[in-house]
Amino acid sequence: MIVKIKSNKKPTFRSLLKYMFNNKERLKDSSHKSFTLTHNLKGTGIENWHTQLKENEKFRKVKRSNSVYFTHEILSWHKDDSKHLTLDKMEAMTKEYITKRNPRGMYVATAHFDKGHYHVHVLASGIENKTGRALRLSRTELSYLKKGMQEHQIVKYPELKKSIVEVGKKVKGRLTDNEYQLKMRTDRATDKDQLLEIIKVCYKKASTLESFYKLLEEKKVTTYERAGKLIGVVYNKAKFRFSRLEIPEAQMNYLERKVYRKIDHKKEKQFEISKFGI
């Protein structure tokens, strides 16, 4: 299991709650049911929780301009373990996480599903419930928390073998926590590689810029603009800027010029090989 924590220094509780409970992203079972887990919060509904989280800020003992109002915490599992995960297991592990994290905090949690990955979003208050003490974790405490959750998962859910990571140290054959987080992001890197291959093929076939975009669309790659200027493409619901793909503007301009004038074949071939290896 991967544990990721991001601090928020503005009291925008409502924004995160709305994202968490967006029905398009929430993970649901065959009966279209998910789970909503709250801790030290009463009632139901975003506005109700938002009010209580704001009210609890009155107890804050130390107030600073950069105070952490809440943290967005994510528990995630390897996509290859999706077949072994259920909402009940995820909810149980989230309850265990809250107990180990700090049961005096205020929490709201629910499950999401994206690109084959099951994960839980947790909103954790920046301070404990009605004590005003900070809920922050030191690096050492965070390491203990991750190790504790790892051990709990191994004992309770040994079938989640792909989601085992070594926290803080390198063991042959296993990934460290940081490496595993990188691996979780490799879907995007893989998408980039696939996209570049599609671009190579379409570019080679295209005779004009318009035909190039049409060929991309046939491969389910669409373009997007910013401020009226075409700056990138969308592939597998992810945006990729041309600059990130290292495709220079001159490369695109070349397609526009291709129909208007003849280009020396040797230079043309050299230009294409230099960038795309075609």
mmCIF file of C-alpha atoms in Angstrom:
data_model
loop_
_atom_site.group_PDB
_atom_site.id
_atom_site.type_symbol
_atom_site.label_atom_id
_atom_site.label_comp_id
_atom_site.label_asym_id
_atom_site.label_seq_id
_atom_site.Cartn_x
_atom_site.Cartn_y
_atom_site.Cartn_z
ATOM 1 C CA MET A 1 0.000 0.000 0.000
ATOM 2 C CA ILE A 2 1.164 3.484 -0.823
ATOM 3 C CA VAL A 3 0.403 6.337 1.576
ATOM 4 C CA LYS A 4 0.622 9.832 0.131
ATOM 5 C CA ILE A 5 -0.074 13.021 2.123
ATOM 6 C CA LYS A 6 -0.479 16.535 0.736
ATOM 7 C CA SER A 7 -0.909 19.562 3.014
ATOM 8 C CA ASN A 8 -3.410 22.333 2.297
ATOM 9 C CA LYS A 9 -2.854 25.776 3.812
ATOM 10 C CA LYS A 10 -6.223 27.223 2.868
ATOM 11 C CA PRO A 11 -9.559 26.210 4.470
ATOM 12 C CA THR A 12 -10.937 24.852 1.204
ATOM 13 C CA PHE A 13 -12.546 21.805 2.813
ATOM 14 C CA ARG A 14 -15.572 21.988 0.541
ATOM 15 C CA SER A 15 -13.554 21.773 -2.687
ATOM 16 C CA LEU A 16 -11.833 18.537 -1.731
ATOM 17 C CA LEU A 17 -15.061 17.034 -0.396
ATOM 18 C CA LYS A 18 -16.820 17.798 -3.683
ATOM 19 C CA TYR A 19 -14.013 16.107 -5.595
ATOM 20 C CA MET A 20 -14.061 13.090 -3.299
ATOM 21 C CA PHE A 21 -17.786 12.583 -3.639
ATOM 22 C CA ASN A 22 -17.985 13.124 -7.378
ATOM 23 C CA ASN A 23 -20.004 10.132 -8.560
ATOM 24 C CA LYS A 24 -17.988 9.802 -11.767
ATOM 25 C CA GLU A 25 -14.820 8.987 -9.826
ATOM 26 C CA ARG A 26 -16.190 7.011 -6.887
ATOM 27 C CA LEU A 27 -15.695 3.274 -6.753
ATOM 28 C CA LYS A 28 -18.963 1.351 -6.491
ATOM 29 C CA ASP A 29 -19.877 -2.311 -6.261
ATOM 30 C CA SER A 30 -22.324 -4.229 -8.450
ATOM 31 C CA SER A 31 -25.198 -2.719 -6.451
ATOM 32 C CA HIS A 32 -23.872 0.802 -7.199
ATOM 33 C CA LYS A 33 -22.932 1.282 -3.551
ATOM 34 C CA SER A 34 -19.705 2.695 -2.172
ATOM 35 C CA PHE A 35 -18.631 3.585 1.347
ATOM 36 C CA THR A 36 -18.424 6.856 3.205
ATOM 37 C CA LEU A 37 -16.275 6.724 6.301
ATOM 38 C CA THR A 38 -16.292 9.548 8.836
ATOM 39 C CA HIS A 39 -14.481 9.835 12.153
ATOM 40 C CA ASN A 40 -15.221 12.448 14.845
ATOM 41 C CA LEU A 41 -17.761 14.057 12.511
ATOM 42 C CA LYS A 42 -21.523 13.929 12.971
ATOM 43 C CA GLY A 43 -24.254 13.579 10.383
ATOM 44 C CA THR A 44 -23.913 13.265 6.641
ATOM 45 C CA GLY A 45 -23.327 15.543 3.678
ATOM 46 C CA ILE A 46 -20.574 17.847 2.460
ATOM 47 C CA GLU A 47 -22.024 21.041 3.968
ATOM 48 C CA ASN A 48 -22.461 19.395 7.350
ATOM 49 C CA TRP A 49 -18.869 18.165 7.463
ATOM 50 C CA HIS A 50 -17.571 21.463 6.079
ATOM 51 C CA THR A 51 -19.273 23.384 8.906
ATOM 52 C CA GLN A 52 -17.861 21.100 11.599
ATOM 53 C CA LEU A 53 -14.336 21.269 10.197
ATOM 54 C CA LYS A 54 -14.502 25.086 10.144
ATOM 55 C CA GLU A 55 -15.952 25.198 13.678
ATOM 56 C CA ASN A 56 -13.120 23.033 14.940
ATOM 57 C CA GLU A 57 -10.639 25.678 13.768
ATOM 58 C CA LYS A 58 -11.759 27.827 16.739
ATOM 59 C CA PHE A 59 -9.840 25.439 18.987
ATOM 60 C CA ARG A 60 -6.528 25.869 17.128
ATOM 61 C CA LYS A 61 -3.828 26.602 19.723
ATOM 62 C CA VAL A 62 -1.155 27.997 17.416
ATOM 63 C CA LYS A 63 -2.222 30.184 14.504
ATOM 64 C CA ARG A 64 0.198 30.994 11.716
ATOM 65 C CA SER A 65 -0.130 32.423 8.229
ATOM 66 C CA ASN A 66 1.013 29.072 6.822
ATOM 67 C CA SER A 67 -1.017 26.822 9.114
ATOM 68 C CA VAL A 68 -2.166 23.505 7.622
ATOM 69 C CA TYR A 69 -5.976 23.447 7.633
ATOM 70 C CA PHE A 70 -6.255 19.897 6.349
ATOM 71 C CA THR A 71 -4.366 17.200 4.538
ATOM 72 C CA HIS A 72 -5.417 15.229 1.474
ATOM 73 C CA GLU A 73 -4.262 11.679 2.105
ATOM 74 C CA ILE A 74 -4.397 8.848 -0.405
ATOM 75 C CA LEU A 75 -4.139 5.115 0.186
ATOM 76 C CA SER A 76 -3.523 3.236 -3.047
ATOM 77 C CA TRP A 77 -2.858 -0.291 -4.224
ATOM 78 C CA HIS A 78 -1.168 -1.768 -7.280
ATOM 79 C CA LYS A 79 -3.502 -2.220 -10.237
ATOM 80 C CA ASP A 80 -2.577 -5.926 -10.454
ATOM 81 C CA ASP A 81 -4.172 -6.393 -7.025
ATOM 82 C CA SER A 82 -7.498 -4.913 -8.127
ATOM 83 C CA LYS A 83 -8.996 -8.391 -8.536
ATOM 84 C CA HIS A 84 -8.293 -9.100 -4.857
ATOM 85 C CA LEU A 85 -9.620 -5.804 -3.513
ATOM 86 C CA THR A 86 -13.175 -5.174 -2.334
ATOM 87 C CA LEU A 87 -14.854 -2.131 -0.847
ATOM 88 C CA ASP A 88 -15.067 -3.925 2.510
ATOM 89 C CA LYS A 89 -11.308 -4.538 2.540
ATOM 90 C CA MET A 90 -10.565 -0.953 1.567
ATOM 91 C CA GLU A 91 -12.886 0.409 4.235
ATOM 92 C CA ALA A 92 -11.363 -1.869 6.875
ATOM 93 C CA MET A 93 -7.835 -0.780 5.956
ATOM 94 C CA THR A 94 -8.906 2.865 6.018
ATOM 95 C CA LYS A 95 -10.278 2.417 9.555
ATOM 96 C CA GLU A 96 -6.980 0.855 10.582
ATOM 97 C CA TYR A 97 -5.129 3.751 8.950
ATOM 98 C CA ILE A 98 -7.117 6.326 10.934
ATOM 99 C CA THR A 99 -6.462 4.426 14.169
ATOM 100 C CA LYS A 100 -2.726 4.378 13.498
ATOM 101 C CA ARG A 101 -2.652 7.925 12.065
ATOM 102 C CA ASN A 102 -4.281 9.657 15.052
ATOM 103 C CA PRO A 103 -7.800 8.738 16.232
ATOM 104 C CA ARG A 104 -8.205 12.216 17.753
ATOM 105 C CA GLY A 105 -8.394 13.802 14.311
ATOM 106 C CA MET A 106 -11.442 14.446 12.125
ATOM 107 C CA TYR A 107 -11.649 12.383 8.957
ATOM 108 C CA VAL A 108 -13.801 11.802 5.885
ATOM 109 C CA ALA A 109 -12.920 9.040 3.413
ATOM 110 C CA THR A 110 -14.261 7.321 0.313
ATOM 111 C CA ALA A 111 -12.971 5.072 -2.468
ATOM 112 C CA HIS A 112 -12.119 5.999 -6.066
ATOM 113 C CA PHE A 113 -11.202 4.041 -9.181
ATOM 114 C CA ASP A 114 -8.990 5.371 -11.973
ATOM 115 C CA LYS A 115 -7.085 3.556 -14.746
ATOM 116 C CA GLY A 116 -7.299 0.215 -12.988
ATOM 117 C CA HIS A 117 -6.108 1.582 -9.640
ATOM 118 C CA TYR A 118 -8.211 1.309 -6.511
ATOM 119 C CA HIS A 119 -7.481 4.040 -3.999
ATOM 120 C CA VAL A 120 -9.041 5.827 -1.030
ATOM 121 C CA HIS A 121 -9.140 9.600 -0.606
ATOM 122 C CA VAL A 122 -9.007 10.845 2.967
ATOM 123 C CA LEU A 123 -9.579 14.397 4.174
ATOM 124 C CA ALA A 124 -7.884 14.775 7.563
ATOM 125 C CA SER A 125 -8.302 17.881 9.702
ATOM 126 C CA GLY A 126 -5.173 19.896 10.388
ATOM 127 C CA ILE A 127 -5.834 19.817 14.127
ATOM 128 C CA GLU A 128 -7.290 17.303 16.542
ATOM 129 C CA ASN A 129 -10.973 17.350 17.386
ATOM 130 C CA LYS A 130 -11.629 20.073 19.999
ATOM 131 C CA THR A 131 -8.073 20.054 21.409
ATOM 132 C CA GLY A 132 -6.492 22.424 18.876
ATOM 133 C CA ARG A 133 -3.284 20.389 18.747
ATOM 134 C CA ALA A 134 -1.709 19.946 15.323
ATOM 135 C CA LEU A 135 -2.270 16.644 13.555
ATOM 136 C CA ARG A 136 1.047 16.882 11.699
ATOM 137 C CA LEU A 137 3.425 13.935 11.342
ATOM 138 C CA SER A 138 7.188 14.105 11.496
ATOM 139 C CA ARG A 139 9.167 12.148 8.908
ATOM 140 C CA THR A 140 9.862 9.475 11.506
ATOM 141 C CA GLU A 141 6.191 9.234 12.483
ATOM 142 C CA LEU A 142 5.154 9.035 8.826
ATOM 143 C CA SER A 143 7.674 6.240 8.273
ATOM 144 C CA TYR A 144 6.275 4.325 11.263
ATOM 145 C CA LEU A 145 2.755 4.827 9.945
ATOM 146 C CA LYS A 146 3.661 3.457 6.516
ATOM 147 C CA LYS A 147 5.490 0.482 8.010
ATOM 148 C CA GLY A 148 2.600 -0.212 10.367
ATOM 149 C CA MET A 149 0.081 -0.222 7.521
ATOM 150 C CA GLN A 150 2.394 -2.394 5.449
ATOM 151 C CA GLU A 151 2.650 -4.980 8.220
ATOM 152 C CA HIS A 152 -1.101 -4.892 8.807
ATOM 153 C CA GLN A 153 -1.789 -5.473 5.109
ATOM 154 C CA ILE A 154 0.681 -8.376 4.871
ATOM 155 C CA VAL A 155 -0.852 -10.157 7.871
ATOM 156 C CA LYS A 156 -4.509 -9.380 7.171
ATOM 157 C CA TYR A 157 -4.522 -9.433 3.359
ATOM 158 C CA PRO A 158 -1.596 -11.575 2.131
ATOM 159 C CA GLU A 159 -3.246 -11.850 -1.292
ATOM 160 C CA LEU A 160 -2.289 -8.227 -2.019
ATOM 161 C CA LYS A 161 1.227 -9.278 -2.978
ATOM 162 C CA LYS A 162 1.791 -6.661 -5.687
ATOM 163 C CA SER A 163 1.078 -3.838 -3.242
ATOM 164 C CA ILE A 164 3.966 -4.677 -0.920
ATOM 165 C CA VAL A 165 6.722 -2.062 -0.826
ATOM 166 C CA GLU A 166 9.729 -1.558 1.380
ATOM 167 C CA VAL A 167 9.546 1.720 3.246
ATOM 168 C CA GLY A 168 12.788 3.650 3.519
ATOM 169 C CA LYS A 169 15.221 0.957 2.393
ATOM 170 C CA LYS A 170 16.224 -0.946 -0.695
ATOM 171 C CA VAL A 171 15.787 -4.732 -0.804
ATOM 172 C CA LYS A 172 16.766 -6.741 -3.836
ATOM 173 C CA GLY A 173 13.730 -7.668 -5.865
ATOM 174 C CA ARG A 174 11.477 -5.134 -4.126
ATOM 175 C CA LEU A 175 10.750 -1.500 -4.674
ATOM 176 C CA THR A 176 11.294 1.214 -2.114
ATOM 177 C CA ASP A 177 8.328 3.413 -1.263
ATOM 178 C CA ASN A 178 9.566 6.193 -3.556
ATOM 179 C CA GLU A 179 10.205 3.760 -6.392
ATOM 180 C CA TYR A 180 6.752 2.280 -6.005
ATOM 181 C CA GLN A 181 5.177 5.725 -6.170
ATOM 182 C CA LEU A 182 7.134 6.275 -9.360
ATOM 183 C CA LYS A 183 5.895 2.939 -10.684
ATOM 184 C CA MET A 184 2.321 4.004 -9.940
ATOM 185 C CA ARG A 185 2.955 6.966 -12.191
ATOM 186 C CA THR A 186 4.472 4.893 -14.981
ATOM 187 C CA ASP A 187 1.081 4.399 -16.555
ATOM 188 C CA ARG A 188 1.446 7.999 -17.696
ATOM 189 C CA ALA A 189 5.014 7.336 -18.830
ATOM 190 C CA THR A 190 3.802 4.260 -20.716
ATOM 191 C CA ASP A 191 1.047 6.334 -22.265
ATOM 192 C CA LYS A 192 3.687 8.812 -23.377
ATOM 193 C CA ASP A 193 5.695 6.060 -25.073
ATOM 194 C CA GLN A 194 2.593 4.707 -26.795
ATOM 195 C CA LEU A 195 1.585 8.197 -27.833
ATOM 196 C CA LEU A 196 4.993 8.938 -29.337
ATOM 197 C CA GLU A 197 4.769 5.734 -31.360
ATOM 198 C CA ILE A 198 1.327 6.745 -32.654
ATOM 199 C CA ILE A 199 2.656 10.206 -33.525
ATOM 200 C CA LYS A 200 5.569 8.679 -35.427
ATOM 201 C CA VAL A 201 3.267 6.520 -37.544
ATOM 202 C CA CYS A 202 0.738 9.293 -38.197
ATOM 203 C CA TYR A 203 3.447 11.836 -38.973
ATOM 204 C CA LYS A 204 5.020 9.515 -41.506
ATOM 205 C CA LYS A 205 1.684 8.990 -43.282
ATOM 206 C CA ALA A 206 0.517 12.611 -43.177
ATOM 207 C CA SER A 207 0.924 14.950 -46.109
ATOM 208 C CA THR A 208 -0.514 18.024 -44.372
ATOM 209 C CA LEU A 209 -1.033 19.254 -40.847
ATOM 210 C CA GLU A 210 -4.773 18.700 -41.227
ATOM 211 C CA SER A 211 -4.306 15.084 -42.341
ATOM 212 C CA PHE A 212 -1.896 14.548 -39.439
ATOM 213 C CA TYR A 213 -4.539 15.612 -36.907
ATOM 214 C CA LYS A 214 -7.147 13.476 -38.664
ATOM 215 C CA LEU A 215 -4.903 10.416 -38.448
ATOM 216 C CA LEU A 216 -4.349 11.103 -34.755
ATOM 217 C CA GLU A 217 -8.099 11.289 -34.137
ATOM 218 C CA GLU A 218 -8.506 7.887 -35.767
ATOM 219 C CA LYS A 219 -6.118 6.599 -33.096
ATOM 220 C CA LYS A 220 -8.223 8.285 -30.383
ATOM 221 C CA VAL A 221 -5.734 11.101 -29.919
ATOM 222 C CA THR A 222 -7.364 14.535 -29.832
ATOM 223 C CA THR A 223 -5.777 17.976 -29.781
ATOM 224 C CA TYR A 224 -6.378 20.758 -27.275
ATOM 225 C CA GLU A 225 -5.801 24.499 -27.231
ATOM 226 C CA ARG A 226 -4.955 27.193 -24.736
ATOM 227 C CA ALA A 227 -5.582 30.866 -25.415
ATOM 228 C CA GLY A 228 -6.553 29.955 -28.971
ATOM 229 C CA LYS A 229 -3.251 28.200 -29.655
ATOM 230 C CA LEU A 230 -2.871 24.475 -30.256
ATOM 231 C CA ILE A 231 -0.441 23.251 -27.595
ATOM 232 C CA GLY A 232 -0.911 19.519 -27.165
ATOM 233 C CA VAL A 233 -2.910 16.324 -27.399
ATOM 234 C CA VAL A 234 -5.139 14.232 -25.148
ATOM 235 C CA TYR A 235 -4.517 10.484 -24.937
ATOM 236 C CA ASN A 236 -6.146 8.068 -22.462
ATOM 237 C CA LYS A 237 -7.756 11.059 -20.694
ATOM 238 C CA ALA A 238 -4.332 12.610 -20.020
ATOM 239 C CA LYS A 239 -3.005 15.819 -21.563
ATOM 240 C CA PHE A 240 0.434 15.947 -23.169
ATOM 241 C CA ARG A 241 1.945 19.230 -24.315
ATOM 242 C CA PHE A 242 3.909 19.162 -27.547
ATOM 243 C CA SER A 243 6.766 20.707 -25.582
ATOM 244 C CA ARG A 244 6.660 17.818 -23.094
ATOM 245 C CA LEU A 245 6.691 15.394 -25.987
ATOM 246 C CA GLU A 246 9.704 17.300 -27.282
ATOM 247 C CA ILE A 247 8.040 18.019 -30.612
ATOM 248 C CA PRO A 248 9.313 21.405 -31.839
ATOM 249 C CA GLU A 249 7.023 23.856 -33.579
ATOM 250 C CA ALA A 250 9.248 23.587 -36.640
ATOM 251 C CA GLN A 251 8.265 19.947 -36.943
ATOM 252 C CA MET A 252 4.615 20.927 -37.327
ATOM 253 C CA ASN A 253 5.404 23.825 -39.629
ATOM 254 C CA TYR A 254 7.225 21.369 -41.863
ATOM 255 C CA LEU A 255 3.939 19.553 -42.552
ATOM 256 C CA GLU A 256 2.269 22.828 -43.467
ATOM 257 C CA ARG A 257 5.035 23.648 -45.933
ATOM 258 C CA LYS A 258 5.103 20.168 -47.407
ATOM 259 C CA VAL A 259 2.244 20.767 -49.839
ATOM 260 C CA TYR A 260 3.445 24.178 -50.997
ATOM 261 C CA ARG A 261 6.986 23.492 -52.070
ATOM 262 C CA LYS A 262 9.307 20.693 -52.957
ATOM 263 C CA ILE A 263 11.888 19.750 -50.382
ATOM 264 C CA ASP A 264 15.143 18.031 -51.121
ATOM 265 C CA HIS A 265 14.541 14.354 -50.349
ATOM 266 C CA LYS A 266 17.821 13.929 -48.540
ATOM 267 C CA LYS A 267 17.125 16.851 -46.233
ATOM 268 C CA GLU A 268 13.562 15.685 -45.745
ATOM 269 C CA LYS A 269 14.699 12.222 -44.702
ATOM 270 C CA GLN A 270 17.418 13.578 -42.450
ATOM 271 C CA PHE A 271 14.950 15.972 -40.761
ATOM 272 C CA GLU A 272 12.497 13.195 -39.980
ATOM 273 C CA ILE A 273 15.097 10.720 -38.749
ATOM 274 C CA SER A 274 16.726 13.285 -36.480
ATOM 275 C CA LYS A 275 13.568 13.670 -34.426
ATOM 276 C CA PHE A 276 11.408 10.580 -34.720
ATOM 277 C CA GLY A 277 13.823 7.898 -35.883
ATOM 278 C CA ILE A 278 11.637 7.053 -38.860
#
